[in-house]
Amino acid sequence: MKNILMKTFSIPLFFSLFSVSVYSNELQQYGTNEQLPCAGEKRIYPSIAEAIEDFGDYYPENNSFQLISKNPLKIRLSPPAFKEDLPDVKNDLVKRAIVYGVYRTFIHSNSDKVTVTSYLVDANGGKKLNGSPEHTITLDKKQALNIINKYIPVADLSELIDDQCSFTKEFNELRYDDNGKKGFSKFFTELTKQSK
């Protein structure tokens, strides 16, 4: 009976220890050999469509992303929303999508100019939401850099993301400035005025 109990517990224990050892080795190798997802030039994608698909914030399946044209580059980002959402919430969603599209394009692709259109789509069906606010902005990389520098001093737009490709805390504080303390409305107005 004692031998049966030892065999019953020793085999799973052996495999558990072996698995922990293998996992530990993989973690050590990752730390020494692998780069973080957005380290260096890994942040540049062959196209903005591939970048947006990889991030998963907007995608064609729910009609929240559309590549309208490759040359000149034109994209549409349409956050899903409900008709019952408050008007200021709807407007902020559209404006944030514009900012997302402009800055993701310049950070994650070699494009020097982009046109971003945004309007809301119905969260229950993906069709354009009736009465949705709509904005279109066309900017080049230099304009986008000059405008963001008034709010967050950066030498390069890639400084607006971390090594995991997430926007930095400072940039998110500006993008989600619902109470007006960080100047999101002014920032968006400047983007609109610079639009060609």
mmCIF file of C-alpha atoms in Angstrom:
data_model
loop_
_atom_site.group_PDB
_atom_site.id
_atom_site.type_symbol
_atom_site.label_atom_id
_atom_site.label_comp_id
_atom_site.label_asym_id
_atom_site.label_seq_id
_atom_site.Cartn_x
_atom_site.Cartn_y
_atom_site.Cartn_z
ATOM 1 C CA MET A 1 0.000 0.000 0.000
ATOM 2 C CA LYS A 2 2.870 2.321 0.883
ATOM 3 C CA ASN A 3 4.506 1.691 -2.540
ATOM 4 C CA ILE A 4 1.263 2.438 -4.357
ATOM 5 C CA LEU A 5 0.899 5.762 -2.503
ATOM 6 C CA MET A 6 4.524 6.695 -3.276
ATOM 7 C CA LYS A 7 4.050 5.938 -6.981
ATOM 8 C CA THR A 8 0.762 7.820 -7.017
ATOM 9 C CA PHE A 9 2.335 11.003 -5.635
ATOM 10 C CA SER A 10 5.891 10.775 -6.978
ATOM 11 C CA ILE A 11 5.033 10.664 -10.692
ATOM 12 C CA PRO A 12 2.838 13.833 -10.683
ATOM 13 C CA LEU A 13 5.371 15.548 -8.412
ATOM 14 C CA PHE A 14 8.193 14.739 -10.843
ATOM 15 C CA PHE A 15 6.261 16.170 -13.809
ATOM 16 C CA SER A 16 5.270 19.271 -11.830
ATOM 17 C CA LEU A 17 8.888 19.987 -10.900
ATOM 18 C CA PHE A 18 9.996 19.315 -14.475
ATOM 19 C CA SER A 19 7.363 21.735 -15.851
ATOM 20 C CA VAL A 20 8.369 24.473 -13.408
ATOM 21 C CA SER A 21 12.006 24.022 -14.415
ATOM 22 C CA VAL A 22 11.218 24.260 -18.149
ATOM 23 C CA TYR A 23 8.995 27.323 -17.601
ATOM 24 C CA SER A 24 11.724 28.983 -15.543
ATOM 25 C CA ASN A 25 14.235 28.434 -18.351
ATOM 26 C CA GLU A 26 11.816 29.937 -20.902
ATOM 27 C CA LEU A 27 11.370 33.034 -18.742
ATOM 28 C CA GLN A 28 15.119 33.475 -18.418
ATOM 29 C CA GLN A 29 15.572 33.153 -22.178
ATOM 30 C CA TYR A 30 12.819 35.677 -22.836
ATOM 31 C CA GLY A 31 14.498 38.156 -20.542
ATOM 32 C CA THR A 32 17.849 37.870 -22.300
ATOM 33 C CA ASN A 33 17.063 37.105 -25.941
ATOM 34 C CA GLU A 34 13.685 38.634 -26.785
ATOM 35 C CA GLN A 35 12.767 42.262 -27.328
ATOM 36 C CA LEU A 36 9.593 43.747 -25.975
ATOM 37 C CA PRO A 37 6.769 44.024 -28.542
ATOM 38 C CA CYS A 38 7.408 47.689 -29.340
ATOM 39 C CA ALA A 39 11.132 47.977 -28.680
ATOM 40 C CA GLY A 40 13.067 49.812 -31.382
ATOM 41 C CA GLU A 41 11.970 49.270 -34.954
ATOM 42 C CA LYS A 42 9.588 46.444 -33.978
ATOM 43 C CA ARG A 43 6.968 49.150 -33.529
ATOM 44 C CA ILE A 44 6.863 49.767 -37.304
ATOM 45 C CA TYR A 45 4.347 47.631 -39.214
ATOM 46 C CA PRO A 46 4.250 47.118 -42.995
ATOM 47 C CA SER A 47 0.935 49.024 -43.006
ATOM 48 C CA ILE A 48 -1.327 50.825 -40.570
ATOM 49 C CA ALA A 49 -4.048 48.274 -41.362
ATOM 50 C CA GLU A 50 -1.803 45.505 -39.979
ATOM 51 C CA ALA A 51 -1.000 47.585 -36.897
ATOM 52 C CA ILE A 52 -4.649 48.325 -36.130
ATOM 53 C CA GLU A 53 -5.590 44.680 -36.680
ATOM 54 C CA ASP A 54 -2.775 43.577 -34.359
ATOM 55 C CA PHE A 55 -3.822 45.960 -31.576
ATOM 56 C CA GLY A 56 -7.442 44.794 -31.813
ATOM 57 C CA ASP A 57 -9.015 48.114 -30.812
ATOM 58 C CA TYR A 58 -10.794 48.498 -34.160
ATOM 59 C CA TYR A 59 -11.492 45.805 -36.739
ATOM 60 C CA PRO A 60 -13.436 45.254 -39.967
ATOM 61 C CA GLU A 61 -15.653 42.477 -38.587
ATOM 62 C CA ASN A 62 -17.737 44.919 -36.532
ATOM 63 C CA ASN A 63 -17.313 47.768 -39.039
ATOM 64 C CA SER A 64 -15.172 49.800 -36.633
ATOM 65 C CA PHE A 65 -12.193 49.900 -39.039
ATOM 66 C CA GLN A 66 -11.971 50.460 -42.770
ATOM 67 C CA LEU A 67 -8.955 51.070 -44.971
ATOM 68 C CA ILE A 68 -10.493 53.480 -47.470
ATOM 69 C CA SER A 69 -7.378 54.094 -49.550
ATOM 70 C CA LYS A 70 -3.714 53.072 -49.374
ATOM 71 C CA ASN A 71 -2.411 55.956 -51.460
ATOM 72 C CA PRO A 72 -3.200 58.556 -50.332
ATOM 73 C CA LEU A 73 -3.688 56.876 -46.957
ATOM 74 C CA LYS A 74 -7.271 57.201 -45.727
ATOM 75 C CA ILE A 75 -8.791 55.210 -42.881
ATOM 76 C CA ARG A 76 -12.053 55.182 -40.967
ATOM 77 C CA LEU A 77 -12.313 54.379 -37.260
ATOM 78 C CA SER A 78 -15.827 53.975 -35.890
ATOM 79 C CA PRO A 79 -16.225 53.255 -32.191
ATOM 80 C CA PRO A 80 -19.289 51.148 -31.375
ATOM 81 C CA ALA A 81 -21.899 53.031 -29.336
ATOM 82 C CA PHE A 82 -25.567 52.959 -28.362
ATOM 83 C CA LYS A 83 -28.214 55.450 -29.491
ATOM 84 C CA GLU A 84 -28.963 56.088 -25.786
ATOM 85 C CA ASP A 85 -25.408 57.321 -25.073
ATOM 86 C CA LEU A 86 -25.182 60.979 -24.113
ATOM 87 C CA PRO A 87 -24.248 63.405 -26.911
ATOM 88 C CA ASP A 88 -21.002 64.515 -25.227
ATOM 89 C CA VAL A 89 -19.967 60.860 -24.759
ATOM 90 C CA LYS A 90 -20.621 60.199 -28.450
ATOM 91 C CA ASN A 91 -18.629 63.255 -29.475
ATOM 92 C CA ASP A 92 -15.674 62.306 -27.246
ATOM 93 C CA LEU A 93 -15.623 58.757 -28.668
ATOM 94 C CA VAL A 94 -15.367 60.099 -32.216
ATOM 95 C CA LYS A 95 -12.674 62.641 -31.319
ATOM 96 C CA ARG A 96 -10.597 60.034 -29.467
ATOM 97 C CA ALA A 97 -10.822 57.709 -32.468
ATOM 98 C CA ILE A 98 -9.460 60.485 -34.699
ATOM 99 C CA VAL A 99 -6.537 61.084 -32.330
ATOM 100 C CA TYR A 100 -5.922 57.335 -32.112
ATOM 101 C CA GLY A 101 -5.864 56.996 -35.897
ATOM 102 C CA VAL A 102 -3.560 59.942 -36.494
ATOM 103 C CA TYR A 103 -0.986 59.071 -33.855
ATOM 104 C CA ARG A 104 -1.063 55.275 -34.321
ATOM 105 C CA THR A 105 -0.448 55.831 -38.038
ATOM 106 C CA PHE A 106 2.628 57.972 -37.502
ATOM 107 C CA ILE A 107 4.002 55.871 -34.640
ATOM 108 C CA HIS A 108 3.476 52.435 -36.216
ATOM 109 C CA SER A 109 3.918 52.958 -39.953
ATOM 110 C CA ASN A 110 6.203 54.817 -42.325
ATOM 111 C CA SER A 111 3.328 56.978 -43.577
ATOM 112 C CA ASP A 112 3.978 60.716 -43.606
ATOM 113 C CA LYS A 113 0.367 61.789 -44.127
ATOM 114 C CA VAL A 114 -3.023 60.364 -43.210
ATOM 115 C CA THR A 115 -6.700 61.200 -43.470
ATOM 116 C CA VAL A 116 -8.777 59.791 -40.620
ATOM 117 C CA THR A 117 -12.569 59.820 -40.648
ATOM 118 C CA SER A 118 -14.582 58.840 -37.617
ATOM 119 C CA TYR A 119 -18.231 58.328 -36.843
ATOM 120 C CA LEU A 120 -20.011 55.919 -34.519
ATOM 121 C CA VAL A 121 -21.425 52.537 -35.458
ATOM 122 C CA ASP A 122 -24.298 50.845 -33.674
ATOM 123 C CA ALA A 123 -22.925 48.444 -31.060
ATOM 124 C CA ASN A 124 -25.794 46.063 -31.874
ATOM 125 C CA GLY A 125 -25.286 45.794 -35.606
ATOM 126 C CA GLY A 126 -22.285 47.677 -36.908
ATOM 127 C CA LYS A 127 -24.236 50.102 -39.098
ATOM 128 C CA LYS A 128 -23.572 53.830 -38.900
ATOM 129 C CA LEU A 129 -25.344 55.169 -35.821
ATOM 130 C CA ASN A 130 -28.097 57.643 -36.710
ATOM 131 C CA GLY A 131 -27.191 61.158 -35.641
ATOM 132 C CA SER A 132 -23.563 60.263 -34.994
ATOM 133 C CA PRO A 133 -21.060 63.094 -34.855
ATOM 134 C CA GLU A 134 -18.547 62.819 -37.693
ATOM 135 C CA HIS A 135 -15.073 64.286 -38.122
ATOM 136 C CA THR A 136 -12.405 63.986 -40.791
ATOM 137 C CA ILE A 137 -8.845 65.193 -40.315
ATOM 138 C CA THR A 138 -5.886 65.150 -42.698
ATOM 139 C CA LEU A 139 -2.471 65.712 -41.133
ATOM 140 C CA ASP A 140 1.153 65.073 -41.875
ATOM 141 C CA LYS A 141 3.657 63.737 -39.372
ATOM 142 C CA LYS A 142 5.344 67.102 -38.761
ATOM 143 C CA GLN A 143 2.018 68.772 -37.955
ATOM 144 C CA ALA A 144 1.076 65.983 -35.538
ATOM 145 C CA LEU A 145 4.438 66.317 -33.775
ATOM 146 C CA ASN A 146 4.210 70.117 -33.529
ATOM 147 C CA ILE A 147 0.718 69.982 -32.037
ATOM 148 C CA ILE A 148 1.425 67.260 -29.453
ATOM 149 C CA ASN A 149 4.547 69.150 -28.338
ATOM 150 C CA LYS A 150 2.342 71.929 -26.995
ATOM 151 C CA TYR A 151 0.908 69.411 -24.508
ATOM 152 C CA ILE A 152 3.552 66.693 -24.111
ATOM 153 C CA PRO A 153 7.129 67.553 -25.077
ATOM 154 C CA VAL A 154 8.531 64.734 -27.249
ATOM 155 C CA ALA A 155 11.331 64.634 -29.815
ATOM 156 C CA ASP A 156 9.683 61.774 -31.698
ATOM 157 C CA LEU A 157 6.102 60.509 -31.781
ATOM 158 C CA SER A 158 7.288 57.047 -30.708
ATOM 159 C CA GLU A 159 7.788 58.575 -27.242
ATOM 160 C CA LEU A 160 3.979 58.520 -26.896
ATOM 161 C CA ILE A 161 4.046 54.716 -26.462
ATOM 162 C CA ASP A 162 5.774 52.344 -24.064
ATOM 163 C CA ASP A 163 7.640 49.111 -24.851
ATOM 164 C CA GLN A 164 4.313 47.227 -24.886
ATOM 165 C CA CYS A 165 2.842 49.526 -27.594
ATOM 166 C CA SER A 166 0.399 51.122 -25.132
ATOM 167 C CA PHE A 167 0.019 54.878 -25.139
ATOM 168 C CA THR A 168 1.924 56.515 -22.290
ATOM 169 C CA LYS A 169 0.206 57.688 -19.128
ATOM 170 C CA GLU A 170 0.681 61.337 -20.163
ATOM 171 C CA PHE A 171 -0.848 60.797 -23.591
ATOM 172 C CA ASN A 172 -3.801 58.876 -22.146
ATOM 173 C CA GLU A 173 -4.371 61.641 -19.584
ATOM 174 C CA LEU A 174 -4.689 64.057 -22.495
ATOM 175 C CA ARG A 175 -6.858 61.718 -24.619
ATOM 176 C CA TYR A 176 -9.243 60.952 -21.741
ATOM 177 C CA ASP A 177 -9.440 64.479 -20.369
ATOM 178 C CA ASP A 178 -13.185 64.551 -19.736
ATOM 179 C CA ASN A 179 -13.022 67.396 -17.204
ATOM 180 C CA GLY A 180 -10.979 69.784 -19.357
ATOM 181 C CA LYS A 181 -7.938 70.078 -17.102
ATOM 182 C CA LYS A 182 -5.424 68.680 -19.611
ATOM 183 C CA GLY A 183 -6.753 70.563 -22.634
ATOM 184 C CA PHE A 184 -8.188 67.808 -24.843
ATOM 185 C CA SER A 185 -10.768 70.122 -26.456
ATOM 186 C CA LYS A 186 -8.092 72.669 -27.326
ATOM 187 C CA PHE A 187 -5.791 69.892 -28.567
ATOM 188 C CA PHE A 188 -8.507 68.477 -30.838
ATOM 189 C CA THR A 189 -9.382 71.960 -32.125
ATOM 190 C CA GLU A 190 -5.727 72.491 -33.068
ATOM 191 C CA LEU A 191 -5.682 69.184 -34.944
ATOM 192 C CA THR A 192 -8.810 70.263 -36.820
ATOM 193 C CA LYS A 193 -7.391 73.697 -37.701
ATOM 194 C CA GLN A 194 -4.158 72.160 -39.032
ATOM 195 C CA SER A 195 -6.064 69.675 -41.159
ATOM 196 C CA LYS A 196 -5.412 70.087 -44.880
#
